[in-house]
mmCIF file of C-alpha atoms in Angstrom:
data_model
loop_
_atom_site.group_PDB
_atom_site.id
_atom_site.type_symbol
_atom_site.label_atom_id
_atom_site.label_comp_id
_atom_site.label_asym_id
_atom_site.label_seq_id
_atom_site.Cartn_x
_atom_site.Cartn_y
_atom_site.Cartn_z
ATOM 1 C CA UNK W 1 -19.472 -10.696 -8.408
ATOM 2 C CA UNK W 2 -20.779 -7.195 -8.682
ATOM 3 C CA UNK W 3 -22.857 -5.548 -10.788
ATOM 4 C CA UNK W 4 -22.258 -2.339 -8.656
ATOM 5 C CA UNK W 5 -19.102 -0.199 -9.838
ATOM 6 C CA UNK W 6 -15.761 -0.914 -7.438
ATOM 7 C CA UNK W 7 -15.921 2.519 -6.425
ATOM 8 C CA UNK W 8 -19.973 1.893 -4.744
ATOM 9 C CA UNK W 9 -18.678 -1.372 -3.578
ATOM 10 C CA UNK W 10 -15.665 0.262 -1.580
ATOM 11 C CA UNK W 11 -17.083 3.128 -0.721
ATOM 12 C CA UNK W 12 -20.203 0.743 1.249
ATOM 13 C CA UNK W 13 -17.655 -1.451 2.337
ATOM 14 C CA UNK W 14 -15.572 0.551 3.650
ATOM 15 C CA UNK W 15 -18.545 2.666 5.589
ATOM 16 C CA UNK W 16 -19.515 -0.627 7.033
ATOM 17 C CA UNK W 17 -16.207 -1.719 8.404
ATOM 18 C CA UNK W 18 -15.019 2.000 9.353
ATOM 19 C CA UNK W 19 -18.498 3.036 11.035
ATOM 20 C CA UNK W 20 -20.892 0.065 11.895
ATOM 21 C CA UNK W 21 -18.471 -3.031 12.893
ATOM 22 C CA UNK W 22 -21.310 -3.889 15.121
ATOM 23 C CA UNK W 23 -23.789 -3.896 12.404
ATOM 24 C CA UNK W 24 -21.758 -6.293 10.378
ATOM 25 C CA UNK W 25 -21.425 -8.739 13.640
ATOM 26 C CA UNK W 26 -25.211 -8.697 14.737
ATOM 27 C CA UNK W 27 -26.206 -9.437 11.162
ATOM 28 C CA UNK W 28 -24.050 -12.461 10.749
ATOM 29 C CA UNK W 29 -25.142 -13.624 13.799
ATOM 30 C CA UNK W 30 -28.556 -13.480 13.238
ATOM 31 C CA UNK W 31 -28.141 -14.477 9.214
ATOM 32 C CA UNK W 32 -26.381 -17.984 9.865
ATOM 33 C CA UNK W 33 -23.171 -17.558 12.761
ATOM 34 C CA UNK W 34 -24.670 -17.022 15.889
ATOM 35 C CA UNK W 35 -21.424 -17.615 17.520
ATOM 36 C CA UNK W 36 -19.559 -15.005 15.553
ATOM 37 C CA UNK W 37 -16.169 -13.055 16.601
ATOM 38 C CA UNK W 38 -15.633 -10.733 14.062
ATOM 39 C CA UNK W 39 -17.183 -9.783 10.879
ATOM 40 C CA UNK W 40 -16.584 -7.473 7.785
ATOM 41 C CA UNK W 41 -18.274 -6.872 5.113
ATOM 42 C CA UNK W 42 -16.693 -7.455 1.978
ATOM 43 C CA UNK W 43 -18.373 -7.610 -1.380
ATOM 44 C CA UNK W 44 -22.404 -6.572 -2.511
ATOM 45 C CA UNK W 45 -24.490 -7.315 -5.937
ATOM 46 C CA UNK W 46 -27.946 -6.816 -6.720
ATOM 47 C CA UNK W 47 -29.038 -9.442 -5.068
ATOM 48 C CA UNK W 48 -27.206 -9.955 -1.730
ATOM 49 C CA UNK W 49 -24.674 -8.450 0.739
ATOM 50 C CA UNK W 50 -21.244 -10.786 1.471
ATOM 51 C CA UNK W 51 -19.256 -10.876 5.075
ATOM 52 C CA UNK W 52 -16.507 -12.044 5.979
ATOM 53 C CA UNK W 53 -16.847 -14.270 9.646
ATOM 54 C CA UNK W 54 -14.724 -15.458 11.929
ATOM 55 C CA UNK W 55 -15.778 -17.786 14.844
ATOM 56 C CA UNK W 56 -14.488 -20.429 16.951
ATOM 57 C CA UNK W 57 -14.231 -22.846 13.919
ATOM 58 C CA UNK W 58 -12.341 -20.202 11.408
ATOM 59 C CA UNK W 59 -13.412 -18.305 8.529
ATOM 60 C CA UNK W 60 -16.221 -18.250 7.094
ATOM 61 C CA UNK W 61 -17.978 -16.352 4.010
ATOM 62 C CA UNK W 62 -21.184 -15.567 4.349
ATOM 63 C CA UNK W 63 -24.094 -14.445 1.466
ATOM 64 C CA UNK W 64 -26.775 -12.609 3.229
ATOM 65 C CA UNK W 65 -30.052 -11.803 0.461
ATOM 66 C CA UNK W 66 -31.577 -8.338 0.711
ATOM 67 C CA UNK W 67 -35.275 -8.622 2.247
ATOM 68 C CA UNK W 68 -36.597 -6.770 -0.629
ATOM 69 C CA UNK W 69 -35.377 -8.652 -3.444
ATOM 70 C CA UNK W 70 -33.030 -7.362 -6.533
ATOM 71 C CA UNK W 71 -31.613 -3.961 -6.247
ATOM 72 C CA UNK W 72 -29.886 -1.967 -9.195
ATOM 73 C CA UNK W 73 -29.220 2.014 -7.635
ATOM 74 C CA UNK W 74 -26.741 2.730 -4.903
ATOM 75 C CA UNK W 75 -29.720 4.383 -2.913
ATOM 76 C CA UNK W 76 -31.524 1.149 -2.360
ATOM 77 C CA UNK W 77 -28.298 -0.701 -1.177
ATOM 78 C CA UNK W 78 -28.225 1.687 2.170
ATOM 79 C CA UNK W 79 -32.183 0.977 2.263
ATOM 80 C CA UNK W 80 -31.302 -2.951 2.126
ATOM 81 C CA UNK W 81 -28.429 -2.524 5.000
ATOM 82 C CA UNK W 82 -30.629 -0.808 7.554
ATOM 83 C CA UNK W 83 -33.249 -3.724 6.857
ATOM 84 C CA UNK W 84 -31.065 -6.174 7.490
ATOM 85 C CA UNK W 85 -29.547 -4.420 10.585
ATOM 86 C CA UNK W 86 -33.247 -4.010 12.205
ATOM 87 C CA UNK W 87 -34.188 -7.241 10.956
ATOM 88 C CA UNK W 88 -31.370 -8.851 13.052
ATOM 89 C CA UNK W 89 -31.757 -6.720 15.831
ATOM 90 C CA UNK W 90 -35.238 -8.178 16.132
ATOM 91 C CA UNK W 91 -33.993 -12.350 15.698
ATOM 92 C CA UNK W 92 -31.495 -11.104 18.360
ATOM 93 C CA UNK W 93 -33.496 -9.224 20.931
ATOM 94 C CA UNK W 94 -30.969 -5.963 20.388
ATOM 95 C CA UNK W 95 -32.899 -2.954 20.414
ATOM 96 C CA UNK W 96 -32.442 -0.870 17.216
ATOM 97 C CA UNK W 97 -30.456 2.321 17.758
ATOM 98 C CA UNK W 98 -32.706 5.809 17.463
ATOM 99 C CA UNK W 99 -31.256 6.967 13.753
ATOM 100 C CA UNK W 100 -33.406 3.715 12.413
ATOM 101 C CA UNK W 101 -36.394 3.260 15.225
ATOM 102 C CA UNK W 102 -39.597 3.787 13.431
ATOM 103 C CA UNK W 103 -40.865 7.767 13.695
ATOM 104 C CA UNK W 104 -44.299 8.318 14.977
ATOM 105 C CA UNK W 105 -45.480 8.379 11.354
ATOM 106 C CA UNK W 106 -44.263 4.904 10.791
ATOM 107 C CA UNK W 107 -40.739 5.651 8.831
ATOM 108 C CA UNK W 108 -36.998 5.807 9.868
ATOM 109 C CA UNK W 109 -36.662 8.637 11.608
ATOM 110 C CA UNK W 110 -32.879 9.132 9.344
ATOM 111 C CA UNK W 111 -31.294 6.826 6.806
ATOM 112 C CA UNK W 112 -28.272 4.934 7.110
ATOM 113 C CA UNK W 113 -26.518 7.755 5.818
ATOM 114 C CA UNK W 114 -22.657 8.145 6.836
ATOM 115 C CA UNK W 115 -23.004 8.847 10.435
ATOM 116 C CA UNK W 116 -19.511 7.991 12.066
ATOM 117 C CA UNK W 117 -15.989 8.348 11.191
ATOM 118 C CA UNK W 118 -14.892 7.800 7.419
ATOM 119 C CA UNK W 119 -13.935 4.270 6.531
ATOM 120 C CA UNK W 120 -10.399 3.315 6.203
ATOM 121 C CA UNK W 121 -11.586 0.933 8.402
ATOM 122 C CA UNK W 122 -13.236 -0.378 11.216
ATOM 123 C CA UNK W 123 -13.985 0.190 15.207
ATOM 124 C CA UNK W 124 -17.429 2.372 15.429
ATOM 125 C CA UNK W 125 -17.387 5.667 16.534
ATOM 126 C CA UNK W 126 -20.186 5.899 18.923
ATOM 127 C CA UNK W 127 -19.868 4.846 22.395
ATOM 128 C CA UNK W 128 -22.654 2.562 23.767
ATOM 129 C CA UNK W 129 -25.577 3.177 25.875
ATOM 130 C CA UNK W 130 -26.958 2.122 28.505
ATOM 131 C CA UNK W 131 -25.408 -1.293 28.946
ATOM 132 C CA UNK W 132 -26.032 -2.373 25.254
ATOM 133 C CA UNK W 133 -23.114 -2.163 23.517
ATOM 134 C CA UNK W 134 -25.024 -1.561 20.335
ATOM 135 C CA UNK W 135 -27.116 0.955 20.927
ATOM 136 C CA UNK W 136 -26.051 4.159 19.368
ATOM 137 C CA UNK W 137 -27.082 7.876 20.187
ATOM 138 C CA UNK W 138 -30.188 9.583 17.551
ATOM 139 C CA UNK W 139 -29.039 12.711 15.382
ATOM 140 C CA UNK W 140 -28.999 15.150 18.143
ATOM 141 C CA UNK W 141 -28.288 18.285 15.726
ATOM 142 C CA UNK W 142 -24.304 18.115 16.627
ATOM 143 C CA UNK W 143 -21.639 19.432 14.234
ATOM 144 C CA UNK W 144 -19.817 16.067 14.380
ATOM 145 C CA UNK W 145 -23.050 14.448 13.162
ATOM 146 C CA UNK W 146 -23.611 17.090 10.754
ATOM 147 C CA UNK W 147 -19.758 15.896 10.018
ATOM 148 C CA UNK W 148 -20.842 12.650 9.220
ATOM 149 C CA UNK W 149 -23.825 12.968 7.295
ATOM 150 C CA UNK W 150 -22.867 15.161 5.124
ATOM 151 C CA UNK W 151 -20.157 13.413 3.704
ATOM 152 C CA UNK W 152 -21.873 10.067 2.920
ATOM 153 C CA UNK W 153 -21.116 10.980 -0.702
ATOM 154 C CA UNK W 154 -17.643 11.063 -0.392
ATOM 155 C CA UNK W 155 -17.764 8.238 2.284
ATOM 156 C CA UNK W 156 -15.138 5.720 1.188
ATOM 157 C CA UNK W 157 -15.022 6.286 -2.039
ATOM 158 C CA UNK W 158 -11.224 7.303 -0.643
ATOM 159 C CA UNK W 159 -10.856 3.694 -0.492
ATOM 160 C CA UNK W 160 -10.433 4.542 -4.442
ATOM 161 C CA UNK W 161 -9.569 1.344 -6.611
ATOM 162 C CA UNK W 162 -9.905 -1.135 -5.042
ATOM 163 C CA UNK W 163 -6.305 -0.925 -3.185
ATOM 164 C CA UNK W 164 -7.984 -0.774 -0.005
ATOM 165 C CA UNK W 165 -10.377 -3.571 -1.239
ATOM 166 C CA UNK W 166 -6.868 -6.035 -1.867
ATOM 167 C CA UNK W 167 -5.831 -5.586 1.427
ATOM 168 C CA UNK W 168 -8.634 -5.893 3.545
ATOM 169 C CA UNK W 169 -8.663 -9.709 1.252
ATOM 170 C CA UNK W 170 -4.993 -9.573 2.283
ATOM 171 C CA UNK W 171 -4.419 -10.210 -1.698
ATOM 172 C CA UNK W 172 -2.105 -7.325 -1.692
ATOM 173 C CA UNK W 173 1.580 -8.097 -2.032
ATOM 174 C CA UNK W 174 3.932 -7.349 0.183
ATOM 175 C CA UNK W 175 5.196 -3.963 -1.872
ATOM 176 C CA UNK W 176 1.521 -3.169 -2.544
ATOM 177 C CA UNK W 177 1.492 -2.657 1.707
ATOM 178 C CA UNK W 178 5.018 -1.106 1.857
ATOM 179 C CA UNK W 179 3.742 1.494 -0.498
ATOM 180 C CA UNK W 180 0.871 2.780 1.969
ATOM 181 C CA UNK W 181 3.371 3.065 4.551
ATOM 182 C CA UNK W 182 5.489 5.235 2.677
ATOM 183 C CA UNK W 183 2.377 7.430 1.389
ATOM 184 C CA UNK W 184 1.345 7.484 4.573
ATOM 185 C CA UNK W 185 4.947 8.684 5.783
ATOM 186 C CA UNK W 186 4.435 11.668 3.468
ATOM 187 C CA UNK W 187 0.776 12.290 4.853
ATOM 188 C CA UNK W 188 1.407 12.172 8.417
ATOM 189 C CA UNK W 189 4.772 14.607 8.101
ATOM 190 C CA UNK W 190 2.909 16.935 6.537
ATOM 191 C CA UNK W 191 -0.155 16.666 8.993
ATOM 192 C CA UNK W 192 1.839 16.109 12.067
ATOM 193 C CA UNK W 193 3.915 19.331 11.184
ATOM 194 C CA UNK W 194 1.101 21.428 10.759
ATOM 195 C CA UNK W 195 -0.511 19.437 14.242
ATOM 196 C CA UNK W 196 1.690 21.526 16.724
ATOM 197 C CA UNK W 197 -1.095 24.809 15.659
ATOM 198 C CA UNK W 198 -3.576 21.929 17.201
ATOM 199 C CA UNK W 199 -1.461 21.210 19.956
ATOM 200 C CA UNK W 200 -0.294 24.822 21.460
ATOM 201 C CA UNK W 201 -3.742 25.770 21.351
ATOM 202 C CA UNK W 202 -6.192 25.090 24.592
ATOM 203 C CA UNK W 203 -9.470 24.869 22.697
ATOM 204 C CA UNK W 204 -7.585 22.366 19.939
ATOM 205 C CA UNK W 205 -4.939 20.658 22.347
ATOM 206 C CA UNK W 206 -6.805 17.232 22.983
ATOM 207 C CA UNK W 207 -7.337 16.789 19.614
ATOM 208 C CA UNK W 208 -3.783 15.834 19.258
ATOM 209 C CA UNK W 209 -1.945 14.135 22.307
ATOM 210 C CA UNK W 210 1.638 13.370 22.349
ATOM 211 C CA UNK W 211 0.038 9.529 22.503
ATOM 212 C CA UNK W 212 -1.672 10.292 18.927
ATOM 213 C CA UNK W 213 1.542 11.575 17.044
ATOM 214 C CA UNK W 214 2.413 8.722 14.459
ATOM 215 C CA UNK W 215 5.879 9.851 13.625
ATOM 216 C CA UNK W 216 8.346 7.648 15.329
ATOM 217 C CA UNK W 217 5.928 4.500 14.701
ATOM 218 C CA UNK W 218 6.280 5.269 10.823
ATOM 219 C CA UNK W 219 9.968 5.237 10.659
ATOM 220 C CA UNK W 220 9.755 2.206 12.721
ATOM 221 C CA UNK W 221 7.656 0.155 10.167
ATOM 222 C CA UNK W 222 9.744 1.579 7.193
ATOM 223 C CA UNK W 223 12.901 0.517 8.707
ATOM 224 C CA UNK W 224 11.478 -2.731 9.087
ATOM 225 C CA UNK W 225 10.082 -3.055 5.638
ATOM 226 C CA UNK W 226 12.789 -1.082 4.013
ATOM 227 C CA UNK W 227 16.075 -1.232 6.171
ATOM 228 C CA UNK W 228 18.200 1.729 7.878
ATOM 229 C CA UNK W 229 18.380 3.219 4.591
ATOM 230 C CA UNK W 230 14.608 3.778 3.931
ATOM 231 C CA UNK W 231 14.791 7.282 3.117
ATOM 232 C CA UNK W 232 16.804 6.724 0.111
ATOM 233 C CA UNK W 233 13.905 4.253 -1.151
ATOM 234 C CA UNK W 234 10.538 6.025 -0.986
ATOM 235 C CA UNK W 235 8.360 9.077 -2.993
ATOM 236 C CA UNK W 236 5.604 10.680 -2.694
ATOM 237 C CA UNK W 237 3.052 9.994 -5.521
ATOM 238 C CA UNK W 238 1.902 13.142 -7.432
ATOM 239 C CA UNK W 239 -1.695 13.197 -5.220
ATOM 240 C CA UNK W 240 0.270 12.597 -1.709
ATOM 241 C CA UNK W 241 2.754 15.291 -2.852
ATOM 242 C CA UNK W 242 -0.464 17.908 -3.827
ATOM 243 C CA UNK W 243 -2.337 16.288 -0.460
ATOM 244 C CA UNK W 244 0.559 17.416 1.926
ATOM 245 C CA UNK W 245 0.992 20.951 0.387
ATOM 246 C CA UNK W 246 -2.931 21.640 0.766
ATOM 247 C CA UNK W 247 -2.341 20.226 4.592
ATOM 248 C CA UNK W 248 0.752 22.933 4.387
ATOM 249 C CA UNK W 249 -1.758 25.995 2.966
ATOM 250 C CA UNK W 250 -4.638 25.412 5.516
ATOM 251 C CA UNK W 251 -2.097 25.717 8.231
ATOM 252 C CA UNK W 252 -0.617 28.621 6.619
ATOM 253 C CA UNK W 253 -3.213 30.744 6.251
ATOM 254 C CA UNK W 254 -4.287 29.696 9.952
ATOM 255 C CA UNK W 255 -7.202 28.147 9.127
ATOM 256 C CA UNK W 256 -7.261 25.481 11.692
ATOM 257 C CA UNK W 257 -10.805 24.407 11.045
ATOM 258 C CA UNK W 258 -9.217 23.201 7.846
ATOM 259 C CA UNK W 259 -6.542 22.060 9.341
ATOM 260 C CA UNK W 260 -9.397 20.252 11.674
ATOM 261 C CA UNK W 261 -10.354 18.761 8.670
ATOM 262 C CA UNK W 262 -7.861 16.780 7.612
ATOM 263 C CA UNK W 263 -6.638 15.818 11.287
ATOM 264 C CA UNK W 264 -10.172 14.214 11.586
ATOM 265 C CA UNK W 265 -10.344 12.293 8.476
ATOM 266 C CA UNK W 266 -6.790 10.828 8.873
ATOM 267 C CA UNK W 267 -6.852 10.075 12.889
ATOM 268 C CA UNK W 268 -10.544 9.199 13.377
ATOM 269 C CA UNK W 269 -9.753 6.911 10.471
ATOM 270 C CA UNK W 270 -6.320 5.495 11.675
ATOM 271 C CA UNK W 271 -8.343 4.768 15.021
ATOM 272 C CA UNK W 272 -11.131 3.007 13.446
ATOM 273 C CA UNK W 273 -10.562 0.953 9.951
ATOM 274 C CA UNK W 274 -6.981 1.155 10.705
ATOM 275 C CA UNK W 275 -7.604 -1.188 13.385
ATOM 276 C CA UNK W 276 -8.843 -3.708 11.047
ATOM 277 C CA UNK W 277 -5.926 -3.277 8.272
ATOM 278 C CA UNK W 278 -3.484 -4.039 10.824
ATOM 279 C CA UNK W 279 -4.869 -7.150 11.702
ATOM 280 C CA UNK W 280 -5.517 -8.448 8.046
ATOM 281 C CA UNK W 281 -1.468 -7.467 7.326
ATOM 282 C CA UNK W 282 -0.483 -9.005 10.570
ATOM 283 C CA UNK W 283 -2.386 -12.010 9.678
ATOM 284 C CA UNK W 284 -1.377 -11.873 6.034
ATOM 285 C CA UNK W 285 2.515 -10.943 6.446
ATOM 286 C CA UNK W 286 3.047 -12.759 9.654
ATOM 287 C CA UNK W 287 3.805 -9.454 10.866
ATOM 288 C CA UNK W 288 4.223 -9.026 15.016
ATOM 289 C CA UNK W 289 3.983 -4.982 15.905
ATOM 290 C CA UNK W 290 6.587 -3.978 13.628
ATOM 291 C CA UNK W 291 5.274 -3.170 10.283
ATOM 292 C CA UNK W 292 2.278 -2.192 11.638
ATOM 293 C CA UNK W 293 3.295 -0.316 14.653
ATOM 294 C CA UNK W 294 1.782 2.981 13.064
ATOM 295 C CA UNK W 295 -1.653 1.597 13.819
ATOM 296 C CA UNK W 296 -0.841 0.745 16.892
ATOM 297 C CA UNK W 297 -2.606 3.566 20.035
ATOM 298 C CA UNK W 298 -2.000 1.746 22.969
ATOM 299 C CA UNK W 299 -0.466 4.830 24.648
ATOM 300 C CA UNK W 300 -3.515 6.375 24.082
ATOM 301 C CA UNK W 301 -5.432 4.309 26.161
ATOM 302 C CA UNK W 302 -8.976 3.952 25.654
ATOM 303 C CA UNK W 303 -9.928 4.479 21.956
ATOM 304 C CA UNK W 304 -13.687 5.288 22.270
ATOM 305 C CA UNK W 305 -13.638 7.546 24.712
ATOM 306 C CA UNK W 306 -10.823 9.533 23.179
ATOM 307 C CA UNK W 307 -13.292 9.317 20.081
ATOM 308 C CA UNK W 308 -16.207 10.500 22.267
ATOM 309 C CA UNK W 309 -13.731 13.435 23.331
ATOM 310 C CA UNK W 310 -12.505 14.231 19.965
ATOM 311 C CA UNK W 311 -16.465 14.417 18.812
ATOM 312 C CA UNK W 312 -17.316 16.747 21.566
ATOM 313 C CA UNK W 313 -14.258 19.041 20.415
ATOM 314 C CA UNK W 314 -15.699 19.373 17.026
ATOM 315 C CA UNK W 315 -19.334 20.221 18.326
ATOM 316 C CA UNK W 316 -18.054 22.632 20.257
ATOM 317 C CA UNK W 317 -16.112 23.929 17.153
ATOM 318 C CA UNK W 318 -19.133 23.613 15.334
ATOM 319 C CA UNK W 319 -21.132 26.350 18.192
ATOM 320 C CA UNK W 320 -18.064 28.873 17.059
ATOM 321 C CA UNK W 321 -18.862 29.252 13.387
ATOM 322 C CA UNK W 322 -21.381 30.819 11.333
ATOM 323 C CA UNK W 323 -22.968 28.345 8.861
ATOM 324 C CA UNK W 324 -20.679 29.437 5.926
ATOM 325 C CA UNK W 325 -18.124 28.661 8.418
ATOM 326 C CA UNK W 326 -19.072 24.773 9.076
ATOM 327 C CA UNK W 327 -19.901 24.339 5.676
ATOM 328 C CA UNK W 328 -16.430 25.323 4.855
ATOM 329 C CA UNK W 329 -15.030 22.611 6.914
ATOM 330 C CA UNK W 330 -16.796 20.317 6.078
ATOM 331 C CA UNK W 331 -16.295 20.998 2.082
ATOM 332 C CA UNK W 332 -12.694 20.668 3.245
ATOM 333 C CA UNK W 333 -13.048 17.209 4.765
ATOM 334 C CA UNK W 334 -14.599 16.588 1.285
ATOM 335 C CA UNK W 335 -11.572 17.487 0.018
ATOM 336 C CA UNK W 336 -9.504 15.102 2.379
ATOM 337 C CA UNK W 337 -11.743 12.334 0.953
ATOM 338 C CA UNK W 338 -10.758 13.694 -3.032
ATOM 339 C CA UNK W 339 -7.328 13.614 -2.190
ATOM 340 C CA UNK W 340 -7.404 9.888 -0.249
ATOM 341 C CA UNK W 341 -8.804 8.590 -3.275
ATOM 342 C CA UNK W 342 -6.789 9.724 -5.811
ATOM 343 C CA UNK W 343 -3.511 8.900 -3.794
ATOM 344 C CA UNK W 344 -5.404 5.376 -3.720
ATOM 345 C CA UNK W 345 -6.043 5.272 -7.029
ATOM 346 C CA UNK W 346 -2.155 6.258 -7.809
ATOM 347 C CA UNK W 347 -1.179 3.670 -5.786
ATOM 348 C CA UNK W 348 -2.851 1.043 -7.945
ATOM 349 C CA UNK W 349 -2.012 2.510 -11.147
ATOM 350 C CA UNK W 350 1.621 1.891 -10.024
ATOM 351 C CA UNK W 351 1.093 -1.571 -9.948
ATOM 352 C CA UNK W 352 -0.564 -1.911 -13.060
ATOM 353 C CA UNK W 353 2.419 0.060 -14.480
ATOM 354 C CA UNK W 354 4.946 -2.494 -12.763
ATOM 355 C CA UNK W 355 3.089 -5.370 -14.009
ATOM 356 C CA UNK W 356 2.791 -4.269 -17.115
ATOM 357 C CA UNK W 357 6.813 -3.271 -17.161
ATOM 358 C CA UNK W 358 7.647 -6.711 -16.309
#
């Protein structure tokens, strides 16, 4: 339906559902299902955005326009987005969070530019204000916001192919999923390995609670999907493989902003999109908590705030570095992004292979 590449497609998509879940559900409630439960965002062309809705009555698909007409660059689709997100703040009575209030001078004070958590899915990052659950705080000059922003480039574009794309449709087969478990198994034991720098230091420690550790919940949804003898059954694509070594030579050279890095693109994203996966494979697969138990944090208790607490760990990490020294990180959660995709994009080359094998 697009005449956007898949990449722009995903990479919106996927900074909708991972960052602004409460975007997607005021605008299909103002644009047609005022009664709405859930929503995602799911497809865009030049001419309109698509969600996906769910209400008392079902599912729904939903074709929203753009107020200004056709668009043809990737610059005016976040320009289209933030109209429609004021617009239905205004038909709703919601007060427009700070990033897009109008500035004295009569423009948006920022764009809609990557602020929150990357976007392997959804659950928004910021924690609400003031009794209205959707407003969100202004750019207050914080090294997680600089976080954020920064990496609006590279912002979903890890959701690389169009793998991520198939399951959030829940048009991915059954192997299709199995195979992100096991990359993720690969991921995570690199990451969770490296983790204990994170956790046996005091300024790091919260980042990574005994609750957060995704170890035992991974070798319960691959014995699941796989059997007892799972082990004997899985590898590591090329790009997870070169993905857990850099996680490996961060740590090494005791780099833990690096390390930082990649904790924060994984978790934040587990905690947020990864919410969303789980319930389109649970829906999809018929699946109950195992098979999905890795996105599972109820021992962590409440998500946002551990977000909120997670966020003010980073500024603070943010007040010990020079500026070459944040602008390392955040070239290295950059990097996180680079390697997402192309483990992504492995992923679905595999399946072309397959299909083409058989």
């Amino acid at each position: 339906m697009s005449n956007f590449d898949v990449s722009v497609v995903d990479a919106v998509t996927g900074h909708m559902n991972g960052d602004h879940p409460e975007d997607n559900l005021l605008i299909v409630r103002a644009f047609g299902y005022p009664e709405a439960q859930a929503s995602t965002m799911t497809g865009l062309d030049s001419a309109a955005g698509v969600w996906h809705v769910e209400d008392a009555s079902g599912a729904h698909e939903v074709r929203i326009e753009w107020p200004s007409g056709s668009i043809n660059e990737r610059p005016q689709i976040r320009r289209e987005v933030v109209a429609l997100y004021k617009s239905a703040c205004e038909k709703l009575g919601v007060p427009a969070r700070e990033e897009h209030a109008p500035s004295a001078g009569g423009h948006e004070a920022h764009s809609h530019s990557g602020h929150g958590e990357h976007g392997h899915g959804g659950g928004n990052p910021h924690a609400a204000q003031g009794g209205n659950p959707h407003a969100k705080p202004e750019d207050d000059g914080s090294f997680s916001y600089q976080i954020r922003t920064a990496t609006w480039g590279d912002h979903s574009d890890s959701e690389g192919a169009s793998v991520m794309e198939d399951i959030m449709r829940m048009r991915a087969t059954r192997e299709e999923y199995i195979d992100l478990v096991v990359q993720h198994f690969y991921m995570y034991e690199a990451l969770e390995e490296s983790a204990k720098a994170l956790a046996e230091d005091a300024r790091y420690a919260a980042l990574h609670p005994a609750a957060l550790v995704r170890e035992q919940t991974l070798i319960e949804d691959l014995e699941f999907l796989l059997g007892e003898n799972w082990r004997d059954e899985i590898s590591a694509h090329p790009a997870t493989a070169a993905y857990a070594a850099r996680i490996r030579e961060v740590t090494a050279e005791g780099w833990l902003p690096g390390l930082i890095a990649h904790h924060y693109t994984r978790y934040l994203g587990d905690l947020s999109g990864g919410q969303m996966i789980a319930k389109r494979v649970k829906k999809q697969f018929d699946f109950d908590r195992a098979g999905v138990a890795f996105y599972d944090f109820t021992e962590l208790g409440d998500l946002a705030e551990f977000k909120q607490g997670y966020r003010d760990v980073l500024n603070a990490l943010g007040e010990s570095l020079d500026e070459a020294g944040r602008q390392r990180m955040v070239d290295e959660v950059r990097a996180s992004y680079r390697f997402n995709s192309q483990i992504f994009t492995e992923m679905k080359q595999a399946v072309e292979t397959a299909t083409v094998s058989s």
